[in-house]
Coordinates of C-alpha atoms in Angstrom, one line a residue:
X8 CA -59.8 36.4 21.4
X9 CA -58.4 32.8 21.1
X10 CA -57.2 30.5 24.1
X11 CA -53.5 31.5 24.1
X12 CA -54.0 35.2 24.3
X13 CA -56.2 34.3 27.3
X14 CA -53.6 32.1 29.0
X15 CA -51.1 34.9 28.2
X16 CA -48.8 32.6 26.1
X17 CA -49.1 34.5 23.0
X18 CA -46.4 35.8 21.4
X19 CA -43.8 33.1 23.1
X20 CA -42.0 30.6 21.7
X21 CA -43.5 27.2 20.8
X22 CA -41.3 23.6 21.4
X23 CA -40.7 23.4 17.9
X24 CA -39.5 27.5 17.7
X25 CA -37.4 26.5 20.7
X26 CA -36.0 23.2 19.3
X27 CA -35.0 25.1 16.0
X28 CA -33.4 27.8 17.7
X29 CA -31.5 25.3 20.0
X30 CA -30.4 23.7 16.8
X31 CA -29.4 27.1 15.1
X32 CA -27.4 28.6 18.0
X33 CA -25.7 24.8 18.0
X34 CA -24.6 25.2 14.7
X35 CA -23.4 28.8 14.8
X36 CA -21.1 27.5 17.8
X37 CA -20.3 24.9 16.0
X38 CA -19.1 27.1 13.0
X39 CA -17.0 29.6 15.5
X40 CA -15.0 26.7 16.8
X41 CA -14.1 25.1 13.4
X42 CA -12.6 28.0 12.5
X43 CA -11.1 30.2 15.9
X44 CA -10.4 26.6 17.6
X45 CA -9.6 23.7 15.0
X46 CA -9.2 20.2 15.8
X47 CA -5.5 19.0 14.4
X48 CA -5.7 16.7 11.7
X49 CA -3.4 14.5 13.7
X50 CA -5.7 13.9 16.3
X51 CA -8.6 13.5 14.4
X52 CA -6.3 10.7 12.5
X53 CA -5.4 9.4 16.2
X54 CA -9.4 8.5 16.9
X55 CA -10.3 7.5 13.5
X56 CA -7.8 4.9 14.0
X57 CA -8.6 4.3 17.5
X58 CA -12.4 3.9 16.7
X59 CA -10.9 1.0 13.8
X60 CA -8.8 -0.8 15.9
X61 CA -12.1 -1.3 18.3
X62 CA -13.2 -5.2 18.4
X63 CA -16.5 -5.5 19.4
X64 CA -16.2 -9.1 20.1
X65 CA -13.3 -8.3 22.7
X66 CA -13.4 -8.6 26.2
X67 CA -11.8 -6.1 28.5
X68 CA -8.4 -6.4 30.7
X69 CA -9.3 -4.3 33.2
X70 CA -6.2 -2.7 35.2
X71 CA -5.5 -3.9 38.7
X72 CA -2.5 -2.9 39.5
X73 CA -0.3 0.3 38.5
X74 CA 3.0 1.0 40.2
X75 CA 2.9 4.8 39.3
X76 CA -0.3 4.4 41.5
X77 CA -0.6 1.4 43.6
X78 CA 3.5 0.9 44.8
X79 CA 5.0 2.6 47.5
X80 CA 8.2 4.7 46.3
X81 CA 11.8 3.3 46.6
X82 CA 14.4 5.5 48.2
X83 CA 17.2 5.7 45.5
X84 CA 15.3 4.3 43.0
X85 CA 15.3 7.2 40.0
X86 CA 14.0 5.9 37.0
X87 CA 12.2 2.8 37.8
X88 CA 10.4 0.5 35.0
X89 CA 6.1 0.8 35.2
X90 CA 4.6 -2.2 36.2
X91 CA 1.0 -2.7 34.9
X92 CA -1.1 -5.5 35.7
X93 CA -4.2 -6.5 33.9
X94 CA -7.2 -9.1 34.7
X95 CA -10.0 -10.5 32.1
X96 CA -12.1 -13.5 33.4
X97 CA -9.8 -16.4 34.3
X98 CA -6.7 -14.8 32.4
X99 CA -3.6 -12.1 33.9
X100 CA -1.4 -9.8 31.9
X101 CA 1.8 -8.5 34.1
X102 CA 3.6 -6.0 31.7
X103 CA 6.6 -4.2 32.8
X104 CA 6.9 -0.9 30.6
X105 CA 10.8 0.5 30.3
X106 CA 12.6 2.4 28.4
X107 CA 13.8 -0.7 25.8
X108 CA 9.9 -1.6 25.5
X109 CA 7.8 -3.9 26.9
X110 CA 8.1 -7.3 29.0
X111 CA 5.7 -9.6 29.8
X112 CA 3.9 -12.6 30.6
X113 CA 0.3 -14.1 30.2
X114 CA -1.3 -16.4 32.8
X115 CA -2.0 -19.0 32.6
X116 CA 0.7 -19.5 30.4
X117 CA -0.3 -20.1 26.8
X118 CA 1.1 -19.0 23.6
X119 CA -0.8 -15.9 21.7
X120 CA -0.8 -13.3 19.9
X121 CA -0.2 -9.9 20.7
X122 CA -0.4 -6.6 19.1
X123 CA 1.2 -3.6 20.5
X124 CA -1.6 -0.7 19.5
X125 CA -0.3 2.9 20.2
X126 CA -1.5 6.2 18.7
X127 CA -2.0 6.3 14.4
X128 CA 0.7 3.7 13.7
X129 CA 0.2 0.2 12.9
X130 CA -0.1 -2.2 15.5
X131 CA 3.3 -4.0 16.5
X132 CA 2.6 -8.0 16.6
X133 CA 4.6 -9.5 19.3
X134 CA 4.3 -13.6 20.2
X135 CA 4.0 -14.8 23.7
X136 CA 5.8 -18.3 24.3
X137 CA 4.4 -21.6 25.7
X138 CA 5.3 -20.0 29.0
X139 CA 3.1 -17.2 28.4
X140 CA 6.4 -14.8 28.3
X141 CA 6.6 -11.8 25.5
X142 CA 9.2 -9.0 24.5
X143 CA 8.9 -6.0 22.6
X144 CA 12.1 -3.8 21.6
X145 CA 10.0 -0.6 20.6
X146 CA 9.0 1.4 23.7
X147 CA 5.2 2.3 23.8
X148 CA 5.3 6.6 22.5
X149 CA 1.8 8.2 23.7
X150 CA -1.1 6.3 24.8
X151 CA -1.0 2.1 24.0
X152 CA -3.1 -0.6 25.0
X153 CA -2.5 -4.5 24.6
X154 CA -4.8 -6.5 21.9
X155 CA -4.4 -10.9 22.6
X156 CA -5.5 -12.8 20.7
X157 CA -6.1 -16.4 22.1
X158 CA -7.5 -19.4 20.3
X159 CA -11.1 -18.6 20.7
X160 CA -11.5 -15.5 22.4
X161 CA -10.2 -12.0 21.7
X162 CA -8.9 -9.5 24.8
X163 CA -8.0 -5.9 24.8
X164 CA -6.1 -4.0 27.8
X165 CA -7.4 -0.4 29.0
X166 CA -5.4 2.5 27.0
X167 CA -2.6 4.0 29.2
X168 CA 0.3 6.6 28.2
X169 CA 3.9 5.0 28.6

């Protein structure tokens, strides 16, 4: 008689058994859902992208304000523009989101560079003046987020749908 069949463990499963039957099942799930529930090649394009456009130098605009969240409704006011509001260390982003596209300005004012990013096309470049003030004619379609680049520092908004 050996020690496990005195403990009364024998004949059940071991870690490693269990581990490799975890990793079986895992896979078979894994296999059922590739081909009854498919991911769309569209969105899989949509994160690869995503994952690309990711700096990892880049410091995050974190939202502060959102109208469709933080401002009190307007009687008679039907289709009024989105106002976003975005905060990173020492520097603001107010955008105003409307149907034409986007307006904006960066405080303090300074000029930079600013790219549009939205979904699997390429990122729309858009220059802020001295003042700080941008324009963009394209209207964001799905989710977008803001990428500035500054002289020496690179900042990227939160991803939002328009």
């Amino acid at each position: 008689m050996n020690a496990d069949d005195e403990n009364g463990t024998a004949g059940e499963p071991g870690p490693d058994e269990d581990a490799f039957a975890d990793a079986l099942l895992e896979e078979e799930l894994r296999q059922a859902a590739a081909v009854l529930d498919p991911v769309p090649a569209e969105l899989v394009q949509t994160v690869l992208d995503a994952f690309v456009l990711h700096d990892l130098d880049a410091r995050l605009a974190e939202l502060t304000f959102d109208s469709v969240v933080d401002a009190l409704p307007v009687r008679g006011v039907v289709d009024a523009p989105r106002m976003l509001t975005f905060r990173s260390g020492e520097v603001t982003v107010d955008v105003e989101v409307t149907g034409d596209g986007l307006i904006g300005q960066v405080l303090p004012p300074q000029s930079v560079r600013i790219e549009v990013l939205g979904g699997p096309g390429a990122a729309r470049p858009v220059t802020a003046d001295t003042l700080g003030r941008f324009t963009s004619d394209t209207p964001p379609a799905g989710p977008f987020a803001l990428r500035l680049r500054t002289g020496a520092e690179v900042i990227v908004t939160e991803w939002l749908r328009a």
